[in-house]
Amino acid sequence: MRSAKDFFAPLAVGAPAPVREVPARPSRMIHFFDPSNPKMAAKVPDMVGTVDVLLGNLEDAVKAENKEAARQGLVDIARATDLGEHTQLWTRVNALDSPWALDDLTTLVTEIGDRLDVVMVPKVQGPEDIHYVDRLLAQLEAKAGVQRPILVHAILETARGVANVEAIAGASPRMQGISLGPADLAADRRMKTTRVGGGHPGYLVRQDPVDGDVEGARAVFQQDLWHYTIARMVDACAMHGVFPYYGPFGDIKDVVACEDQFRNAFLLGCVGTWTLHPVQIAIAKKVFSPSAEDVAHARRVKEAMGDGTGAVMLDGKMEDDASLKQCLVILELADRLSANDPELAELYAPSNGEAGA
Ligand SMILES: CC(C)(COP(=O)(O)OP(=O)(O)OC[C@H]1O[C@@H](n2cnc3c(N)ncnc32)[C@H](O)[C@@H]1OP(=O)(O)O)[C@@H](O)C(=O)NCCC(=O)NCCSC(=O)C[C@](C)(O)C(=O)O
Ligand SMILES: [Mg+2]
């Protein structure tokens, strides 16, 4: 076991000091692109400023024969693109047991380490995977002279990863966040689904028979297959001060269910999601930015609660110290988003809220 005192010491001589707090930069949408796909790569420069995170994907969804082209494509894009102040550059490297992971990390840190904010590691099984990446990144950062530490994001894609999620979240000060990987996780758990995220019509609860008539009409309520995993991931992340994210929603055409799934994750505590196709970007932005009404309400509660203690009635509802804390979460998020986005700043301005807001 490492001493708590060593936790914030660099893991290689000359590597930058680990961060003590994960920078709270907006990351509502982590937009995936395949750097080996010329049509997609050509769209990347115009996406700067429209997404919080651009992620060059090297793992699944990139053909085996294109792995090296994708790696080099990401290096070229990172060098040629001005990412401005508000768009981060992330990558998803290949799995640690694949033939490509070592070269992915070595090439990317050496060539574009100063431009990369976060490395997403797929199929993380336990803290030992994070420890391996942690040390390797430190060695590579030291060698390449990278001045600020590259952060690490784990994907929960195995039953063992879910069982170890608390240990993964706390494995290193580099840990930035965790995402759900519903397709690989479903396969690993032997779930009987064939989709990439989202619900399933067979996973439901049925209303009791009316007057004992089992043949009669009864309402059915589809349930959320991912509730347990997301809730557990959110707790693990909150416990360790890192950020939870939903993940992919593969039914690109079903923008309605996509919005629902994103919103479930937002309400449960996730700060963002992945976008696989341009059509999902506006959905993620809408869902993961609080509504003007919620911000105005939060502001009213804050004003009504004065020093933050006690209980008051507002619109027929009791507000107290704990509901105020929820409102402060919304206000803090609104402030952070407004700082980067004049449209949201205008939307959240007190003059735009209800009277007295
Ligand atoms: C779904 C696909 C095949 C539909 O691709 P398409 O070409 O059929 O779509 P389209 O509607 O015809 O595309 C329109 C235009 O948008 C472009 N385009 C399309 N997508 C993008 C994009 N992402 N970024 C930028 N541009 C994009 C596309 O190239 C085209 O350009 P054009 O007008 O010049 O012809 C395509 O969108 C795609 O490949 N997206 C990324 C998929 C991906 O990254 N998958 C991996 C993450 S999910 C995962 O790995 C699971 C997980 C976590 O591991 C686990 O649960 O286990
Ligand atoms: Mg996967």
Short mmCIF file of C-alpha atoms and ligand atoms in Angstrom, two decimals:
data_model
loop_
_atom_site.label_atom_id
_atom_site.label_comp_id
_atom_site.label_asym_id
_atom_site.label_seq_id
_atom_site.Cartn_x
_atom_site.Cartn_y
_atom_site.Cartn_z
CA MET A 1 0.00 0.00 0.00
CA ARG A 2 1.29 3.49 -0.84
CA SER A 3 1.65 6.00 1.97
CA ALA A 4 -0.94 8.77 1.79
CA LYS A 5 2.01 11.20 1.78
CA ASP A 6 3.31 9.69 -1.46
CA PHE A 7 0.03 9.91 -3.27
CA PHE A 8 0.74 13.36 -4.69
CA ALA A 9 4.39 12.74 -5.56
CA PRO A 10 5.22 12.22 -9.26
CA LEU A 11 5.70 8.55 -10.19
CA ALA A 12 8.80 9.30 -12.27
CA VAL A 13 11.67 11.73 -11.81
CA GLY A 14 10.90 14.80 -13.90
CA ALA A 15 7.18 14.07 -14.33
CA PRO A 16 4.75 16.88 -13.44
CA ALA A 17 3.19 16.86 -9.95
CA PRO A 18 -0.23 15.19 -9.81
CA VAL A 19 -3.30 17.41 -9.56
CA ARG A 20 -5.03 17.67 -6.18
CA GLU A 21 -8.45 18.49 -7.65
CA VAL A 22 -9.82 17.39 -10.99
CA PRO A 23 -10.22 20.56 -13.05
CA ALA A 24 -13.98 21.16 -13.27
CA ARG A 25 -14.04 22.04 -16.96
CA PRO A 26 -17.36 21.45 -18.73
CA SER A 27 -17.49 18.00 -20.34
CA ARG A 28 -21.17 17.61 -21.17
CA MET A 29 -20.44 15.86 -24.44
CA ILE A 30 -17.38 13.73 -25.16
CA HIS A 31 -17.57 13.64 -28.92
CA PHE A 32 -16.10 10.50 -30.49
CA PHE A 33 -14.44 10.51 -33.90
CA ASP A 34 -12.32 7.98 -35.75
CA PRO A 35 -9.07 9.75 -36.73
CA SER A 36 -8.51 7.18 -39.51
CA ASN A 37 -11.78 8.14 -41.21
CA PRO A 38 -10.97 11.08 -43.52
CA LYS A 39 -14.58 12.30 -43.70
CA MET A 40 -14.93 12.40 -39.93
CA ALA A 41 -11.46 13.84 -39.39
CA ALA A 42 -12.24 16.64 -41.84
CA LYS A 43 -15.16 17.71 -39.66
CA VAL A 44 -13.10 18.02 -36.48
CA PRO A 45 -11.74 21.58 -36.93
CA ASP A 46 -15.27 22.95 -37.37
CA MET A 47 -16.43 21.16 -34.22
CA VAL A 48 -13.99 23.07 -32.00
CA GLY A 49 -16.03 25.33 -29.73
CA THR A 50 -19.25 23.40 -30.40
CA VAL A 51 -18.35 20.46 -28.15
CA ASP A 52 -16.72 20.38 -24.73
CA VAL A 53 -14.51 17.40 -25.56
CA LEU A 54 -13.22 16.00 -28.85
CA LEU A 55 -12.11 12.40 -28.39
CA GLY A 56 -9.94 10.63 -30.95
CA ASN A 57 -11.02 7.01 -30.63
CA LEU A 58 -8.38 4.35 -31.26
CA GLU A 59 -10.22 1.34 -29.78
CA ASP A 60 -13.40 -0.49 -30.77
CA ALA A 61 -15.16 0.90 -33.88
CA VAL A 62 -11.74 1.41 -35.49
CA LYS A 63 -10.87 -1.49 -37.79
CA ALA A 64 -7.80 -3.51 -36.82
CA GLU A 65 -6.13 -2.62 -40.12
CA ASN A 66 -6.64 1.10 -39.36
CA LYS A 67 -5.22 1.16 -35.81
CA GLU A 68 -1.94 2.74 -36.81
CA ALA A 69 -3.57 5.18 -39.20
CA ALA A 70 -5.94 6.25 -36.42
CA ARG A 71 -3.04 6.82 -34.01
CA GLN A 72 -1.12 8.87 -36.58
CA GLY A 73 -4.31 10.66 -37.65
CA LEU A 74 -4.85 11.82 -34.08
CA VAL A 75 -1.27 13.09 -33.84
CA ASP A 76 -1.77 15.05 -37.08
CA ILE A 77 -5.12 16.50 -36.00
CA ALA A 78 -3.79 17.51 -32.58
CA ARG A 79 -0.87 19.31 -34.18
CA ALA A 80 -2.88 21.04 -36.89
CA THR A 81 -5.96 22.10 -34.92
CA ASP A 82 -6.28 25.13 -32.68
CA LEU A 83 -8.56 23.82 -29.92
CA GLY A 84 -9.19 27.24 -28.41
CA GLU A 85 -9.94 27.66 -24.72
CA HIS A 86 -13.11 25.67 -24.37
CA THR A 87 -12.62 22.37 -26.18
CA GLN A 88 -10.51 19.65 -24.62
CA LEU A 89 -8.70 16.88 -26.52
CA TRP A 90 -9.08 13.35 -25.18
CA THR A 91 -8.28 9.94 -26.60
CA ARG A 92 -9.52 6.42 -26.01
CA VAL A 93 -6.54 4.10 -26.34
CA ASN A 94 -6.79 0.40 -27.07
CA ALA A 95 -7.32 -2.06 -24.23
CA LEU A 96 -4.29 -2.78 -22.06
CA ASP A 97 -4.18 -6.44 -23.17
CA SER A 98 -4.25 -5.54 -26.88
CA PRO A 99 -1.21 -5.39 -29.18
CA TRP A 100 -1.68 -1.63 -29.63
CA ALA A 101 -2.02 -0.07 -26.15
CA LEU A 102 1.70 0.41 -25.43
CA ASP A 103 2.37 2.07 -28.77
CA ASP A 104 -0.78 4.20 -28.40
CA LEU A 105 0.39 5.62 -25.08
CA THR A 106 4.03 5.95 -26.09
CA THR A 107 3.31 7.71 -29.38
CA LEU A 108 0.59 10.01 -28.09
CA VAL A 109 2.42 11.22 -24.99
CA THR A 110 5.68 11.64 -26.87
CA GLU A 111 4.18 13.41 -29.86
CA ILE A 112 1.21 15.36 -28.50
CA GLY A 113 1.41 14.95 -24.70
CA ASP A 114 1.21 18.71 -24.18
CA ARG A 115 -2.09 18.84 -26.10
CA LEU A 116 -3.85 15.81 -24.56
CA ASP A 117 -6.05 16.44 -21.54
CA VAL A 118 -7.36 12.96 -20.75
CA VAL A 119 -6.62 9.37 -21.74
CA MET A 120 -9.65 7.10 -21.59
CA VAL A 121 -8.74 3.50 -20.73
CA PRO A 122 -11.24 0.84 -21.82
CA LYS A 123 -12.18 -2.40 -20.04
CA VAL A 124 -10.60 -1.39 -16.72
CA GLN A 125 -10.81 -4.37 -14.37
CA GLY A 126 -9.41 -2.95 -11.16
CA PRO A 127 -7.04 -0.39 -9.62
CA GLU A 128 -4.02 -2.34 -10.90
CA ASP A 129 -4.87 -1.25 -14.45
CA ILE A 130 -4.90 2.40 -13.38
CA HIS A 131 -1.61 1.96 -11.47
CA TYR A 132 0.03 0.59 -14.63
CA VAL A 133 -1.16 3.50 -16.77
CA ASP A 134 -0.30 5.99 -14.00
CA ARG A 135 3.36 4.94 -13.84
CA LEU A 136 3.74 4.62 -17.59
CA LEU A 137 2.26 8.08 -18.19
CA ALA A 138 4.63 9.55 -15.59
CA GLN A 139 7.65 7.96 -17.31
CA LEU A 140 6.51 9.16 -20.72
CA GLU A 141 5.66 12.66 -19.49
CA ALA A 142 9.10 12.96 -17.91
CA LYS A 143 10.80 11.80 -21.10
CA ALA A 144 8.76 14.11 -23.32
CA GLY A 145 8.99 17.11 -20.96
CA VAL A 146 5.20 17.37 -20.57
CA GLN A 147 4.50 20.12 -18.04
CA ARG A 148 1.06 19.17 -16.70
CA PRO A 149 -0.20 15.69 -15.88
CA ILE A 150 -2.42 13.91 -18.39
CA LEU A 151 -5.52 12.67 -16.59
CA VAL A 152 -7.08 9.21 -16.81
CA HIS A 153 -10.68 8.18 -17.41
CA ALA A 154 -11.82 4.56 -16.91
CA ILE A 155 -14.63 2.79 -18.76
CA LEU A 156 -16.71 0.30 -16.76
CA GLU A 157 -17.13 -2.58 -19.18
CA THR A 158 -16.70 -5.72 -17.11
CA ALA A 159 -18.40 -7.23 -14.09
CA ARG A 160 -15.07 -7.16 -12.27
CA GLY A 161 -14.67 -3.47 -13.10
CA VAL A 162 -18.09 -2.72 -11.63
CA ALA A 163 -17.28 -4.78 -8.51
CA ASN A 164 -14.06 -2.73 -8.13
CA VAL A 165 -15.48 0.65 -9.11
CA GLU A 166 -14.70 2.39 -5.80
CA ALA A 167 -11.07 1.22 -5.89
CA ILE A 168 -10.77 2.30 -9.54
CA ALA A 169 -12.14 5.78 -8.79
CA GLY A 170 -9.59 6.25 -6.01
CA ALA A 171 -6.62 4.52 -7.65
CA SER A 172 -4.67 7.66 -8.62
CA PRO A 173 -4.83 11.45 -8.39
CA ARG A 174 -4.89 11.27 -12.20
CA MET A 175 -8.40 9.82 -12.15
CA GLN A 176 -10.65 12.32 -13.93
CA GLY A 177 -13.80 10.24 -14.30
CA ILE A 178 -15.57 7.03 -15.20
CA SER A 179 -18.02 6.18 -18.01
CA LEU A 180 -20.43 3.33 -18.46
CA GLY A 181 -19.54 0.95 -21.31
CA PRO A 182 -22.90 -0.76 -21.73
CA ALA A 183 -22.14 -2.99 -24.73
CA ASP A 184 -19.04 -4.72 -23.42
CA LEU A 185 -20.48 -4.77 -19.91
CA ALA A 186 -23.65 -6.48 -21.14
CA ALA A 187 -21.58 -9.11 -22.94
CA ASP A 188 -19.29 -9.69 -19.96
CA ARG A 189 -22.26 -10.07 -17.62
CA ARG A 190 -24.04 -12.33 -20.12
CA MET A 191 -27.00 -9.99 -20.23
CA LYS A 192 -29.36 -11.01 -23.03
CA THR A 193 -29.34 -7.71 -24.89
CA THR A 194 -27.88 -6.87 -28.29
CA ARG A 195 -27.83 -3.05 -28.13
CA VAL A 196 -25.30 -0.31 -27.32
CA GLY A 197 -26.90 1.30 -24.26
CA GLY A 198 -30.50 2.32 -23.79
CA GLY A 199 -33.45 0.30 -22.55
CA HIS A 200 -35.10 -2.94 -23.58
CA PRO A 201 -38.85 -3.51 -24.02
CA GLY A 202 -38.61 -6.86 -22.22
CA TYR A 203 -37.20 -5.34 -19.02
CA LEU A 204 -40.44 -4.17 -17.45
CA VAL A 205 -42.85 -4.19 -14.57
CA ARG A 206 -46.52 -4.99 -15.27
CA GLN A 207 -49.48 -3.61 -13.39
CA ASP A 208 -51.30 -6.15 -11.19
CA PRO A 209 -54.37 -7.81 -12.76
CA VAL A 210 -57.47 -5.65 -12.36
CA ASP A 211 -60.13 -7.62 -10.42
CA GLY A 212 -58.01 -10.77 -10.76
CA ASP A 213 -58.32 -10.77 -14.57
CA VAL A 214 -54.86 -11.90 -15.74
CA GLU A 215 -55.96 -11.72 -19.39
CA GLY A 216 -57.25 -8.13 -19.11
CA ALA A 217 -55.44 -4.98 -20.21
CA ARG A 218 -52.67 -3.92 -17.87
CA ALA A 219 -50.16 -1.09 -18.05
CA VAL A 220 -46.49 -2.00 -18.45
CA PHE A 221 -43.64 0.20 -17.30
CA GLN A 222 -40.29 -0.24 -18.99
CA GLN A 223 -37.44 -0.16 -16.47
CA ASP A 224 -33.91 1.20 -16.80
CA LEU A 225 -31.40 -1.63 -17.29
CA TRP A 226 -28.52 0.66 -16.30
CA HIS A 227 -29.86 2.17 -13.12
CA TYR A 228 -27.90 0.00 -10.71
CA THR A 229 -24.57 0.42 -12.50
CA ILE A 230 -24.90 4.17 -13.02
CA ALA A 231 -25.98 4.78 -9.43
CA ARG A 232 -23.07 2.73 -8.13
CA MET A 233 -20.64 4.52 -10.44
CA VAL A 234 -21.99 7.93 -9.35
CA ASP A 235 -21.43 7.08 -5.68
CA ALA A 236 -17.90 5.80 -6.32
CA CYS A 237 -17.05 8.97 -8.27
CA ALA A 238 -18.57 11.35 -5.70
CA MET A 239 -16.69 9.52 -2.93
CA HIS A 240 -13.36 10.13 -4.70
CA GLY A 241 -13.98 13.57 -6.23
CA VAL A 242 -14.01 12.39 -9.86
CA PHE A 243 -16.72 12.78 -12.50
CA PRO A 244 -19.27 10.18 -13.68
CA TYR A 245 -20.53 9.99 -17.29
CA TYR A 246 -23.20 8.01 -19.05
CA GLY A 247 -21.54 6.59 -22.21
CA PRO A 248 -22.73 5.65 -25.71
CA PHE A 249 -26.30 5.50 -26.99
CA GLY A 250 -26.08 3.43 -30.16
CA ASP A 251 -29.53 3.98 -31.67
CA ILE A 252 -28.53 7.16 -33.49
CA LYS A 253 -31.94 7.60 -35.15
CA ASP A 254 -33.87 7.37 -31.86
CA VAL A 255 -33.15 10.88 -30.63
CA VAL A 256 -36.10 10.75 -28.22
CA ALA A 257 -34.92 7.71 -26.25
CA CYS A 258 -31.38 9.06 -26.42
CA GLU A 259 -32.52 12.24 -24.67
CA ASP A 260 -34.36 10.19 -22.03
CA GLN A 261 -31.34 8.01 -21.31
CA PHE A 262 -29.05 11.04 -21.09
CA ARG A 263 -31.50 12.78 -18.76
CA ASN A 264 -31.76 9.78 -16.43
CA ALA A 265 -27.98 9.86 -16.10
CA PHE A 266 -27.94 13.66 -15.57
CA LEU A 267 -30.58 13.45 -12.84
CA LEU A 268 -28.69 10.65 -11.11
CA GLY A 269 -25.51 12.75 -10.97
CA CYS A 270 -23.59 12.27 -14.22
CA VAL A 271 -21.91 15.40 -15.61
CA GLY A 272 -21.90 14.36 -19.26
CA THR A 273 -22.19 11.68 -21.89
CA TRP A 274 -20.62 10.48 -25.12
CA THR A 275 -21.82 11.65 -28.51
CA LEU A 276 -21.19 9.22 -31.37
CA HIS A 277 -22.84 11.19 -34.15
CA PRO A 278 -23.24 14.96 -34.70
CA VAL A 279 -27.00 14.66 -34.09
CA GLN A 280 -26.39 13.72 -30.44
CA ILE A 281 -24.38 16.87 -29.64
CA ALA A 282 -27.36 19.22 -29.28
CA ILE A 283 -29.18 16.60 -27.19
CA ALA A 284 -26.26 16.32 -24.78
CA LYS A 285 -25.93 20.09 -24.55
CA LYS A 286 -29.62 20.47 -23.79
CA VAL A 287 -29.73 17.71 -21.19
CA PHE A 288 -26.47 18.37 -19.33
CA SER A 289 -27.00 22.15 -19.05
CA PRO A 290 -29.60 22.83 -16.34
CA SER A 291 -32.82 24.47 -17.53
CA ALA A 292 -33.41 28.20 -17.04
CA GLU A 293 -36.39 27.33 -14.79
CA ASP A 294 -34.28 25.12 -12.53
CA VAL A 295 -31.62 27.80 -12.24
CA ALA A 296 -34.20 30.51 -11.45
CA HIS A 297 -35.86 28.26 -8.86
CA ALA A 298 -32.49 27.42 -7.27
CA ARG A 299 -31.72 31.13 -7.01
CA ARG A 300 -35.08 31.83 -5.33
CA VAL A 301 -34.47 29.06 -2.79
CA LYS A 302 -31.01 30.44 -2.07
CA GLU A 303 -32.43 33.91 -1.45
CA ALA A 304 -35.31 32.62 0.65
CA MET A 305 -33.00 30.51 2.83
CA GLY A 306 -30.93 33.49 4.01
CA ASP A 307 -28.04 32.08 6.04
CA GLY A 308 -28.79 28.59 4.71
CA THR A 309 -30.28 27.11 7.87
CA GLY A 310 -33.83 26.46 9.00
CA ALA A 311 -36.94 25.76 6.90
CA VAL A 312 -39.15 28.00 4.74
CA MET A 313 -42.25 27.53 2.57
CA LEU A 314 -41.88 28.43 -1.12
CA ASP A 315 -44.74 27.79 -3.57
CA GLY A 316 -46.33 25.44 -1.06
CA LYS A 317 -43.19 23.35 -0.63
CA MET A 318 -40.82 23.02 2.29
CA GLU A 319 -37.25 24.09 1.61
CA ASP A 320 -34.45 23.50 4.09
CA ASP A 321 -30.69 23.12 4.43
CA ALA A 322 -30.67 19.97 2.29
CA SER A 323 -32.84 21.26 -0.56
CA LEU A 324 -30.65 24.39 -0.57
CA LYS A 325 -27.58 22.18 -1.07
CA GLN A 326 -29.21 20.63 -4.15
CA CYS A 327 -29.95 24.13 -5.45
CA LEU A 328 -26.32 25.13 -4.91
CA VAL A 329 -25.23 22.18 -7.09
CA ILE A 330 -27.41 23.56 -9.91
CA LEU A 331 -26.18 27.14 -9.42
CA GLU A 332 -22.54 26.11 -9.36
CA LEU A 333 -23.01 24.19 -12.62
CA ALA A 334 -24.85 27.14 -14.21
CA ASP A 335 -22.01 29.49 -13.20
CA ARG A 336 -19.38 27.17 -14.63
CA LEU A 337 -21.20 26.76 -17.93
CA SER A 338 -22.02 30.47 -18.20
CA ALA A 339 -18.35 31.35 -17.90
CA ASN A 340 -17.71 29.69 -21.31
CA ASP A 341 -20.99 30.23 -23.09
CA PRO A 342 -22.55 33.70 -23.56
CA GLU A 343 -25.88 32.15 -24.67
CA LEU A 344 -26.20 30.18 -21.45
CA ALA A 345 -25.02 33.19 -19.44
CA GLU A 346 -27.90 35.16 -20.95
CA LEU A 347 -30.36 32.31 -20.38
CA TYR A 348 -29.37 31.98 -16.73
CA ALA A 349 -29.18 35.75 -16.03
CA PRO A 350 -31.31 36.72 -13.02
CA SER A 351 -33.28 39.13 -15.23
CA ASN A 352 -34.41 36.11 -17.27
CA GLY A 353 -35.74 34.16 -14.32
CA GLU A 354 -38.96 34.59 -12.42
CA ALA A 355 -39.64 37.76 -10.45
CA GLY A 356 -37.44 37.92 -7.40
CA ALA A 357 -34.99 35.44 -8.88
C1 LIG B 1 -22.54 5.63 -36.16
C2 LIG B 1 -21.79 5.98 -37.44
C3 LIG B 1 -21.15 4.70 -38.01
C4 LIG B 1 -22.75 6.57 -38.45
O1 LIG B 1 -21.98 7.04 -39.56
P1 LIG B 1 -22.66 7.40 -40.93
O2 LIG B 1 -21.61 7.90 -41.84
O3 LIG B 1 -23.49 6.23 -41.39
O4 LIG B 1 -23.63 8.59 -40.50
P2 LIG B 1 -24.22 9.73 -41.39
O5 LIG B 1 -25.45 10.22 -40.70
O6 LIG B 1 -24.36 9.28 -42.81
O7 LIG B 1 -23.10 10.85 -41.30
C5 LIG B 1 -23.33 12.15 -41.77
C6 LIG B 1 -22.01 12.89 -41.83
O8 LIG B 1 -21.51 13.07 -40.51
C7 LIG B 1 -20.21 12.49 -40.41
N1 LIG B 1 -20.07 11.89 -39.10
C8 LIG B 1 -20.70 10.78 -38.63
N2 LIG B 1 -20.31 10.54 -37.38
C9 LIG B 1 -19.45 11.52 -37.05
C10 LIG B 1 -18.72 11.78 -35.87
N3 LIG B 1 -18.78 10.97 -34.79
N4 LIG B 1 -17.96 12.88 -35.83
C11 LIG B 1 -17.85 13.69 -36.90
N5 LIG B 1 -18.50 13.46 -38.06
C12 LIG B 1 -19.31 12.38 -38.13
C13 LIG B 1 -20.12 11.46 -41.54
O9 LIG B 1 -18.79 11.21 -41.88
C14 LIG B 1 -20.94 12.12 -42.61
O10 LIG B 1 -20.10 13.07 -43.25
P3 LIG B 1 -20.42 13.58 -44.75
O11 LIG B 1 -21.67 14.43 -44.64
O12 LIG B 1 -19.22 14.39 -45.12
O13 LIG B 1 -20.61 12.36 -45.61
C15 LIG B 1 -20.70 7.05 -37.15
O14 LIG B 1 -21.36 8.18 -36.67
C16 LIG B 1 -19.62 6.62 -36.21
O15 LIG B 1 -18.77 5.80 -36.55
N6 LIG B 1 -19.58 7.22 -34.99
C17 LIG B 1 -18.60 6.89 -34.00
C18 LIG B 1 -18.80 5.51 -33.46
C19 LIG B 1 -17.88 5.22 -32.29
O16 LIG B 1 -17.00 5.96 -31.97
N7 LIG B 1 -18.09 4.08 -31.62
C20 LIG B 1 -17.30 3.73 -30.49
C21 LIG B 1 -17.85 4.26 -29.21
S1 LIG B 1 -19.18 3.28 -28.52
C22 LIG B 1 -18.36 1.93 -27.89
O17 LIG B 1 -17.22 1.71 -28.16
C23 LIG B 1 -19.13 1.02 -26.98
C24 LIG B 1 -18.44 0.80 -25.62
C25 LIG B 1 -18.46 1.98 -24.73
O18 LIG B 1 -17.08 0.43 -25.80
C26 LIG B 1 -19.18 -0.31 -24.92
O19 LIG B 1 -20.35 -0.05 -24.55
O20 LIG B 1 -18.60 -1.38 -24.75
MG MG B 2 -16.48 -1.33 -25.20
#
